[in-house]
Coordinates of C-alpha atoms in Angstrom, one line a residue:
M211 CA -41.7 -47.5 110.3
K212 CA -40.8 -52.7 110.2
T213 CA -42.0 -52.3 113.9
K214 CA -45.8 -51.0 113.0
L215 CA -45.9 -52.6 109.7
F216 CA -45.1 -56.5 111.9
E217 CA -47.6 -54.7 114.7
K218 CA -50.6 -54.0 112.0
L219 CA -49.8 -57.4 110.2
K220 CA -50.6 -59.6 113.8
K221 CA -54.0 -58.3 113.2
Y222 CA -54.5 -60.4 110.4
H223 CA -55.0 -64.4 111.0
F224 CA -54.3 -66.9 108.2
E225 CA -56.6 -69.5 108.4
L226 CA -56.5 -72.7 105.8
K227 CA -58.9 -71.9 103.8
H228 CA -56.9 -68.7 103.2
L229 CA -53.9 -71.1 102.3
T230 CA -56.5 -72.8 99.7
V231 CA -56.9 -69.7 98.5
L232 CA -53.5 -68.3 97.8
F233 CA -51.8 -71.5 96.8
A234 CA -54.5 -72.1 94.1
G235 CA -53.8 -68.1 93.0
L236 CA -50.4 -68.9 92.6
I237 CA -51.3 -72.1 90.5
V238 CA -53.2 -70.1 88.6
F239 CA -51.1 -67.2 87.9
Q240 CA -48.4 -69.8 87.3
L241 CA -50.2 -71.4 84.3
V242 CA -51.5 -67.8 83.1
L243 CA -48.2 -66.9 82.7
S244 CA -47.1 -70.1 81.4
I245 CA -49.8 -69.8 78.5
I246 CA -48.9 -65.9 77.8
H247 CA -44.3 -66.9 77.5
K248 CA -45.5 -69.6 75.3
T249 CA -47.2 -68.1 73.2
S250 CA -44.7 -64.8 73.1
L251 CA -42.1 -66.9 72.3
R252 CA -44.0 -68.7 69.8
N253 CA -45.2 -65.5 67.6
F254 CA -40.9 -64.6 68.6
V255 CA -39.5 -67.4 67.0
E256 CA -42.4 -67.2 63.3
N257 CA -40.9 -63.5 63.2
S258 CA -37.9 -64.4 63.5
Q259 CA -38.3 -67.7 60.9
E260 CA -40.1 -64.9 58.5
W261 CA -37.7 -62.7 58.5
Y262 CA -34.7 -65.4 57.9
Q263 CA -36.8 -66.5 55.5
K264 CA -37.3 -63.8 53.3
H265 CA -33.4 -63.1 54.3
S266 CA -32.4 -66.6 53.2
A267 CA -34.7 -66.0 49.8
E268 CA -33.1 -62.5 48.8
R269 CA -30.1 -63.8 49.9
L270 CA -29.9 -67.1 48.0
A271 CA -31.1 -64.8 44.9
N272 CA -28.8 -62.0 44.6
L273 CA -25.5 -65.0 45.4
T274 CA -27.0 -66.9 42.4
T275 CA -27.4 -63.4 39.9
T276 CA -23.6 -62.3 41.2
T277 CA -22.0 -65.7 40.2
L278 CA -24.2 -65.9 36.6
E279 CA -22.7 -61.8 36.0
L280 CA -19.3 -62.9 37.2
L281 CA -19.4 -66.0 35.0
L282 CA -20.6 -64.2 31.6
E283 CA -17.8 -61.6 32.3
T284 CA -15.4 -63.9 32.9
A285 CA -16.3 -65.9 29.7
R286 CA -16.4 -62.7 27.8
M287 CA -12.8 -61.5 28.1
N288 CA -12.0 -65.5 27.5
L289 CA -14.1 -66.2 24.8
P290 CA -13.3 -70.0 24.0
V291 CA -12.4 -70.6 20.7
N292 CA -12.9 -73.9 20.5
S293 CA -15.5 -76.6 21.4
A294 CA -14.3 -77.4 25.2
G295 CA -14.1 -74.5 26.0
K296 CA -17.0 -73.5 24.9
A297 CA -18.5 -76.9 26.7
K298 CA -16.7 -75.3 29.7
I299 CA -18.6 -72.7 30.4
I300 CA -21.7 -74.7 29.5
Q301 CA -21.0 -76.6 32.3
F302 CA -20.3 -74.1 34.7
F303 CA -23.8 -72.1 33.4
N304 CA -26.0 -76.1 34.5
I305 CA -24.0 -75.8 37.6
I306 CA -25.6 -72.7 38.8
F307 CA -28.4 -73.6 37.5
N308 CA -28.8 -77.0 38.7
Q309 CA -27.0 -77.0 42.2
Q310 CA -29.7 -74.2 43.1
K311 CA -32.6 -76.9 41.7
L312 CA -31.0 -79.6 44.6
Q313 CA -31.3 -77.6 47.3
Q314 CA -35.0 -78.4 49.3
N315 CA -36.8 -75.5 49.7
I316 CA -35.7 -73.8 45.6
E317 CA -38.6 -74.8 43.6
D318 CA -38.2 -73.1 40.3
I319 CA -35.1 -70.8 39.5
C320 CA -34.4 -69.0 36.1
L321 CA -32.8 -66.0 34.5
L322 CA -35.2 -63.5 32.7
I323 CA -33.7 -61.8 29.9
E324 CA -35.8 -59.1 27.9
R325 CA -35.0 -59.0 24.1
N326 CA -36.6 -57.2 20.9
N327 CA -40.2 -56.4 23.8
K328 CA -39.8 -60.0 24.4
V329 CA -38.7 -62.0 27.9
Y330 CA -36.9 -65.1 27.5
A331 CA -36.7 -67.5 30.8
I332 CA -34.0 -70.1 30.6
D333 CA -32.6 -71.6 33.3
D334 CA -30.5 -74.3 31.0
G335 CA -26.2 -73.3 30.4
T336 CA -26.4 -74.4 26.4
I337 CA -29.5 -72.3 25.8
L338 CA -28.1 -69.7 28.1
Y339 CA -24.7 -69.9 26.2
D340 CA -26.4 -69.3 22.9
F341 CA -28.3 -66.6 23.5
I342 CA -25.3 -64.3 24.8
F343 CA -22.8 -65.1 23.2
E344 CA -24.2 -66.5 19.3
Q345 CA -27.5 -63.9 19.2
K346 CA -29.7 -67.6 19.0
V347 CA -33.6 -67.2 20.3
P348 CA -34.9 -69.5 22.3
E349 CA -37.6 -71.8 21.6
L350 CA -41.4 -70.0 23.2
Q351 CA -41.8 -73.3 24.9
I352 CA -39.5 -72.3 27.5
N353 CA -41.5 -69.9 28.0
K354 CA -44.4 -71.3 28.9
Q355 CA -42.9 -73.5 31.7
H356 CA -42.1 -70.5 33.8
S357 CA -44.8 -68.2 33.0
T358 CA -45.7 -66.9 36.1
A359 CA -42.1 -65.8 36.7
V360 CA -42.5 -64.0 33.2
D361 CA -45.8 -62.2 34.3
L362 CA -44.4 -61.1 37.8
Y363 CA -41.7 -59.6 35.8
L364 CA -43.7 -57.8 33.3
K365 CA -45.7 -56.1 36.3
N366 CA -42.5 -55.3 38.2
K367 CA -40.2 -54.3 35.4
S368 CA -40.7 -50.6 36.0
E369 CA -39.9 -50.9 40.3
L370 CA -37.0 -53.2 39.1
V371 CA -35.5 -51.0 36.6
N372 CA -35.8 -48.0 38.5
N373 CA -34.8 -49.1 42.0
E374 CA -32.1 -51.6 40.9
Q375 CA -33.4 -53.4 44.0
I376 CA -34.4 -57.2 44.7
I377 CA -38.0 -57.4 44.6
N378 CA -39.5 -60.2 47.6
I379 CA -42.5 -60.6 46.6
L380 CA -44.9 -63.1 49.3
K381 CA -47.6 -65.8 48.3
E382 CA -49.9 -68.3 50.2
K383 CA -47.4 -67.3 53.4
E384 CA -44.7 -69.8 52.6
T385 CA -43.5 -69.1 49.1
Y386 CA -41.1 -66.7 48.4
Y387 CA -40.6 -65.0 44.4
T388 CA -37.6 -63.2 44.4
L389 CA -36.7 -61.0 40.8
V390 CA -33.0 -59.5 41.6
P391 CA -31.9 -57.0 38.7
F392 CA -29.6 -58.5 36.2
A393 CA -27.0 -56.6 35.1
P394 CA -23.7 -58.3 33.7
S395 CA -22.2 -54.7 31.8
G396 CA -23.3 -52.7 34.3
E397 CA -26.7 -52.2 32.2
I398 CA -29.5 -54.5 33.5
V399 CA -31.1 -56.7 30.1
G400 CA -33.3 -58.3 33.0
A401 CA -34.0 -60.6 35.7
L402 CA -33.4 -64.2 37.7
F403 CA -36.0 -65.7 39.2
V404 CA -35.9 -67.8 41.8
K405 CA -39.3 -69.5 43.8
N406 CA -38.0 -70.3 47.0
T407 CA -40.0 -71.9 50.1
P408 CA -37.5 -72.2 53.1
D409 CA -38.9 -74.5 56.0
F410 CA -37.2 -73.6 59.6
G411 CA -40.5 -75.3 61.2
F412 CA -38.2 -78.1 62.5
I413 CA -36.5 -75.4 64.2
Q414 CA -39.2 -73.6 65.9
K415 CA -40.7 -77.4 66.8
E416 CA -37.0 -77.6 68.5
I417 CA -37.2 -74.4 70.5
V418 CA -40.6 -75.0 71.5
T419 CA -40.4 -78.5 72.6
N420 CA -37.4 -77.6 74.8
Y421 CA -39.4 -74.5 76.1
E422 CA -42.2 -76.8 77.2
E423 CA -39.8 -79.0 78.2
T424 CA -38.8 -76.6 80.5
S425 CA -42.5 -75.2 81.7
V426 CA -42.8 -78.8 82.8
I427 CA -40.5 -79.3 84.8
Y428 CA -40.6 -76.0 86.0
S429 CA -44.2 -75.6 86.9
A430 CA -43.7 -79.3 88.6
L431 CA -41.1 -78.2 90.5
F432 CA -43.0 -75.3 91.6
F433 CA -46.1 -77.0 92.4
L434 CA -44.1 -79.2 94.3
G435 CA -42.6 -76.2 96.4
L436 CA -46.4 -74.9 96.8
L437 CA -47.8 -78.2 98.2
A438 CA -44.9 -78.6 100.2
M439 CA -45.5 -75.1 101.4
Y440 CA -49.3 -75.9 101.6
Y441 CA -48.5 -78.8 103.9
I442 CA -46.2 -77.7 106.7
S443 CA -48.8 -74.3 106.4
T444 CA -51.0 -76.5 106.9
Y445 CA -49.8 -78.6 109.4
T446 CA -48.7 -75.0 111.4
I447 CA -52.4 -74.6 111.2
K448 CA -53.8 -77.0 112.6
E449 CA -51.3 -76.7 115.4
R450 CA -52.0 -73.2 115.9
D451 CA -56.0 -73.6 116.2
E452 CA -55.2 -77.1 118.5
A453 CA -53.9 -74.4 120.1
Q454 CA -56.1 -71.9 120.7
K455 CA -58.4 -74.1 120.9
L456 CA -56.9 -75.3 124.0
L457 CA -56.6 -71.8 125.4
M458 CA -60.0 -70.7 124.5
E459 CA -61.2 -74.0 126.8
E460 CA -59.2 -72.7 129.5
N461 CA -60.0 -69.0 129.3
E462 CA -63.5 -70.1 129.4
R463 CA -63.1 -72.5 132.8
N464 CA -61.2 -69.6 133.9
L465 CA -63.7 -67.1 132.5
K466 CA -66.8 -69.6 134.3
K467 CA -65.0 -69.6 137.6
Q468 CA -64.1 -65.4 138.3
I469 CA -68.2 -64.9 136.9
D470 CA -69.2 -67.9 139.5
H471 CA -67.2 -66.2 141.9
E472 CA -67.9 -62.6 141.4
K473 CA -71.4 -63.5 141.1
E474 CA -70.8 -65.5 144.6
S475 CA -69.2 -62.1 145.3
L476 CA -72.1 -60.1 144.5
F477 CA -74.4 -62.4 145.7
T478 CA -72.9 -62.0 149.2
K479 CA -73.5 -58.4 149.2
R480 CA -76.8 -58.6 148.4
I481 CA -77.4 -60.8 151.0
Y482 CA -75.8 -58.7 153.9
H483 CA -77.9 -55.6 151.8
T484 CA -81.6 -57.0 152.5
H485 CA -80.6 -58.5 155.6
H486 CA -81.4 -55.1 158.0
K487 CA -84.5 -55.4 156.7
A488 CA -85.7 -58.8 158.1
E489 CA -84.2 -57.7 161.2
K490 CA -87.1 -54.5 160.7
V491 CA -89.7 -57.1 160.1
M492 CA -88.7 -59.2 162.5
G493 CA -88.1 -56.1 165.2
F494 CA -92.2 -55.3 164.3
I495 CA -93.2 -58.9 164.1
K496 CA -92.2 -59.5 168.0
E497 CA -93.5 -55.9 168.6
D498 CA -97.0 -57.2 167.1
L499 CA -96.2 -60.2 169.9
R500 CA -96.2 -58.1 172.7
L501 CA -99.1 -56.2 171.4
L502 CA -101.2 -58.8 170.7
S503 CA -104.8 -58.9 172.9
N504 CA -107.9 -60.5 171.8
E505 CA -109.4 -57.6 170.1
N506 CA -106.2 -57.4 167.7
I507 CA -105.4 -60.9 167.6
E508 CA -106.7 -61.1 163.8
E509 CA -105.3 -58.2 163.0
I510 CA -102.3 -58.8 164.2
K511 CA -101.9 -62.8 163.4
Y512 CA -102.7 -61.0 159.5
R513 CA -99.6 -58.4 159.7
V514 CA -97.2 -61.5 161.1
N515 CA -98.5 -64.0 158.2
K516 CA -97.5 -61.3 156.0
Y517 CA -94.5 -60.7 157.4
S518 CA -93.7 -63.6 157.9
N519 CA -94.2 -64.7 154.0
F520 CA -91.7 -62.0 153.5
I521 CA -89.4 -63.1 155.6
S522 CA -89.1 -66.4 153.8
R523 CA -89.1 -64.4 150.5
V524 CA -85.7 -63.3 151.5
I525 CA -84.7 -66.2 152.5
Y526 CA -85.5 -68.1 149.7
D527 CA -83.5 -65.2 147.0
M528 CA -80.6 -66.2 149.2
K529 CA -80.6 -69.6 147.4
W530 CA -80.4 -68.8 144.4
Y531 CA -78.0 -66.3 141.9
D532 CA -81.3 -66.3 139.4
P533 CA -84.2 -67.3 141.2
P534 CA -86.6 -69.1 139.3
I535 CA -88.6 -67.5 136.8
Q536 CA -91.7 -69.5 137.5
T537 CA -91.4 -67.7 141.6
I538 CA -91.5 -64.2 139.9
R539 CA -94.3 -65.4 137.5
N540 CA -97.3 -67.0 137.1
S541 CA -100.4 -67.1 136.2
A542 CA -101.6 -68.6 140.1
F543 CA -100.7 -65.7 141.3
N544 CA -103.6 -62.6 140.9
T545 CA -102.0 -59.9 142.8
N546 CA -104.0 -56.4 143.3
I547 CA -100.9 -54.2 143.8
N548 CA -102.8 -51.7 145.4
E549 CA -103.4 -53.8 148.3
V550 CA -99.3 -54.4 148.7
I551 CA -98.7 -51.0 148.5
K552 CA -100.9 -50.0 150.8
F553 CA -99.6 -53.0 153.5
I554 CA -95.9 -51.9 152.8
V555 CA -96.7 -48.3 153.6
K556 CA -99.0 -48.7 156.6
N557 CA -97.1 -51.5 158.5
L558 CA -93.5 -50.6 157.3
F559 CA -92.8 -46.9 156.5
N560 CA -95.9 -45.2 158.8
R561 CA -94.7 -47.6 162.1
T562 CA -91.4 -45.7 161.3
A563 CA -92.6 -42.5 160.7
K564 CA -94.2 -42.5 163.4
Q565 CA -91.7 -43.2 165.3
T566 CA -89.3 -40.7 163.7
G567 CA -91.7 -38.0 162.3
S568 CA -89.3 -37.4 159.9
Y569 CA -91.9 -37.7 156.7
K570 CA -95.1 -38.7 154.8
V571 CA -96.4 -40.9 152.1
N572 CA -99.5 -40.0 150.8
L573 CA -101.4 -42.3 148.7
E574 CA -103.5 -42.0 145.6
L575 CA -104.2 -45.4 144.0
D576 CA -106.7 -46.0 140.8
N577 CA -109.2 -48.3 141.9
N578 CA -109.7 -49.6 138.2
L579 CA -105.8 -50.8 138.3
P580 CA -105.9 -54.8 137.0
L581 CA -104.3 -57.9 138.9
V582 CA -101.1 -58.8 137.6
H583 CA -99.8 -62.7 137.8
I584 CA -96.6 -61.6 139.9
N585 CA -95.1 -62.9 143.4
E586 CA -96.8 -59.8 145.7
F587 CA -93.4 -60.4 147.3
V588 CA -91.3 -60.0 144.6
I589 CA -93.7 -56.5 144.4
W590 CA -92.7 -55.6 147.9
E591 CA -89.1 -56.3 147.0
I592 CA -89.4 -53.6 144.0
V593 CA -91.2 -51.4 145.7
E594 CA -89.4 -51.3 149.5
P595 CA -86.0 -50.2 147.9
L596 CA -87.6 -47.1 146.0
I597 CA -89.5 -45.6 148.7
Q598 CA -86.4 -46.2 151.0
N599 CA -84.5 -44.3 148.3
S600 CA -86.2 -41.5 148.4
I601 CA -86.3 -41.7 152.4
D602 CA -82.7 -42.3 152.5
H603 CA -81.3 -39.7 150.0
A604 CA -84.0 -36.5 150.2
N605 CA -82.0 -34.5 152.7
V606 CA -84.8 -32.3 153.5
D607 CA -87.4 -31.9 156.7
N608 CA -90.7 -32.2 155.9
L609 CA -90.2 -34.6 153.5
Q610 CA -93.4 -35.5 151.4
I611 CA -93.6 -39.0 149.3
K612 CA -96.8 -39.2 147.0
I613 CA -97.1 -42.9 145.6
I614 CA -99.6 -43.0 142.8
T615 CA -101.6 -46.0 140.6
K616 CA -103.1 -45.3 137.2
F617 CA -104.7 -47.6 134.8
N618 CA -104.5 -46.6 131.0
P619 CA -107.6 -48.8 129.3
N620 CA -107.0 -47.5 125.7
E621 CA -103.3 -49.1 125.7
F622 CA -104.5 -52.4 128.7
I623 CA -101.1 -49.9 130.3
S624 CA -100.8 -49.9 134.3
Y625 CA -98.0 -47.2 136.2
L626 CA -96.7 -46.9 139.4
I627 CA -95.3 -44.2 140.3
I628 CA -93.3 -43.3 143.3
E629 CA -91.7 -39.4 143.3
D630 CA -90.7 -36.5 147.0
N631 CA -90.1 -33.3 146.8
G632 CA -86.5 -34.1 148.0
K633 CA -83.4 -32.6 146.8
G634 CA -83.3 -35.3 143.9
I635 CA -81.2 -37.3 142.0
A636 CA -77.4 -36.5 140.8
A637 CA -77.2 -35.4 137.2
E638 CA -74.3 -38.5 136.7
L639 CA -76.4 -41.3 138.3
L640 CA -78.8 -40.5 135.9
E641 CA -77.0 -40.8 132.4
K642 CA -76.9 -44.3 130.6
S643 CA -74.4 -46.9 130.5
E644 CA -72.8 -48.4 127.3
N645 CA -76.0 -50.8 127.8
G646 CA -78.4 -48.3 128.0
I647 CA -79.2 -48.7 132.1
K648 CA -79.1 -45.6 133.9
K649 CA -75.8 -45.5 136.9
L650 CA -78.6 -45.2 139.1
F651 CA -79.7 -49.0 138.2
Q652 CA -76.0 -50.3 138.5
E653 CA -75.1 -52.8 140.5
N654 CA -72.8 -51.2 143.5
V655 CA -73.7 -47.0 142.4
T656 CA -74.3 -44.9 145.8
S657 CA -74.7 -41.8 146.9
K658 CA -73.9 -42.7 150.0
G659 CA -69.8 -42.1 150.0
S660 CA -67.9 -45.5 150.5
N661 CA -70.1 -47.4 152.3
K662 CA -69.9 -51.3 151.5
S663 CA -72.9 -52.3 152.1
S664 CA -74.7 -49.3 149.9
G665 CA -76.0 -49.3 146.4
Y666 CA -78.5 -51.9 145.8
G667 CA -81.4 -51.1 146.6
C668 CA -82.0 -49.8 143.2
Y669 CA -80.2 -52.3 141.6
I670 CA -82.6 -55.1 143.6
A671 CA -85.9 -53.2 142.2
Y672 CA -84.4 -52.9 139.2
E673 CA -83.7 -56.5 138.5
M674 CA -87.1 -56.9 139.3
A675 CA -88.9 -55.1 137.8
E676 CA -87.0 -56.7 134.6
R677 CA -87.6 -60.5 136.0
C678 CA -91.3 -59.4 136.0
N679 CA -91.5 -57.5 132.6
W680 CA -92.0 -54.1 133.4
K681 CA -89.8 -51.3 133.4
L682 CA -88.0 -49.2 135.7
D683 CA -87.1 -45.5 135.3
A684 CA -86.3 -42.2 137.1
L685 CA -86.2 -39.1 136.6
N686 CA -85.8 -35.8 138.1
L687 CA -89.6 -33.2 139.0
P688 CA -88.2 -29.5 137.4
N689 CA -89.9 -28.6 141.2
G690 CA -87.5 -30.4 143.1
G691 CA -87.2 -34.1 144.0
C692 CA -86.8 -37.6 142.0
Q693 CA -90.0 -39.2 140.3
F694 CA -90.1 -43.1 139.8
I695 CA -92.0 -44.5 137.3
V696 CA -92.9 -48.8 137.0
T697 CA -94.8 -49.5 133.7
I698 CA -97.0 -52.5 134.0
P699 CA -97.8 -54.0 130.2
N700 CA -101.1 -56.2 130.1
Q701 CA -100.0 -59.8 131.3

């Protein structure tokens, strides 16, 4: 499993741009994560602070109430008989009230006692002593100083009496108004009011500051680590790219050498393939020279001139892998295809047919065929191998070869057709290769067996037709035999 995964990963090559995107993404993700973490921490601290503030306010108010209730119970049990004892109890009451006010967060504190359907707010030890032990009613101005406490008590009195639980009201998001039931003898007679604004912002500030410092240090180390990794990775990739570049250049040089070597090898084979044609033409030249007389001198002179030009073309082709296009197609050439076909048939194939009597070539030429700007000996190199292919592969007695030329004036296209009554072309040779070319027209493909000099006739004809911007195709006829079709567009 690991081997398969490793092999799959080897297919992917990381470039410099990939690493740049990767590191940039990591940095962005780290920043986003840091912001989210910071926001979450701040929310957690704020929620914790809010809970603690409420708990602290309730705890402080409850503790103060309990202290007053215990002090009152103790005072009732040991009621003072002289002024010194009274002063001591009053002092205890004042300590309880004043000690709470000394705290930074306590803004108001008072004891709310209800008597005769009136609520009295007491924040002084003397008044509380007179109210509890001597039944003296406080002055009304004291109620005015704590009007907010009185109003809250009246609004929440029923809930306070029924539930006997602390009521804590948050206002202005920071200030807690706390009402604690006051029941010195087990019966609720009022409530202790505490206005508390607890401030724990310094704790939040310290926590967030420490986190920011840690986050900055971590992000800096993370960023430096990424930079180091980025530098090492980019350096490695550059080294790899340089090595790959050198390797590609070396492969390119080797490939060029291999292509040149293959071209030379194939070029040599093509020369060997065409040399026998030149030998055959040279034999005709010698025979014509032996038959030379006053009566046929002009005819033989014309024929020998054509033969010699063909030999020159064959020798010229030996100089090039790919002959220059201007030696093939040129506006200076005005060649009559019918005349070239007539000469090839009459002075090449019919001369051989007279000696062997094994085949006959028939012509059906269209006189309306326009001239073409193609070298006539290039046309010779196209037509001659196709006719020779019909002769070599027909394998029938009384072989009949027909050469047809047609001109379509509507499309302004000419057709050169060579067909025979032989056994036809093998089906596998008519199949197209990956590049869309039939195997018959590929190099070194033949039906003659393993003969190394075979397989170039149709290939040469196809290549020459392509350089002329012509199209060559081959097919089998329904009644037997094969047909080569050369499509010649308007030039």
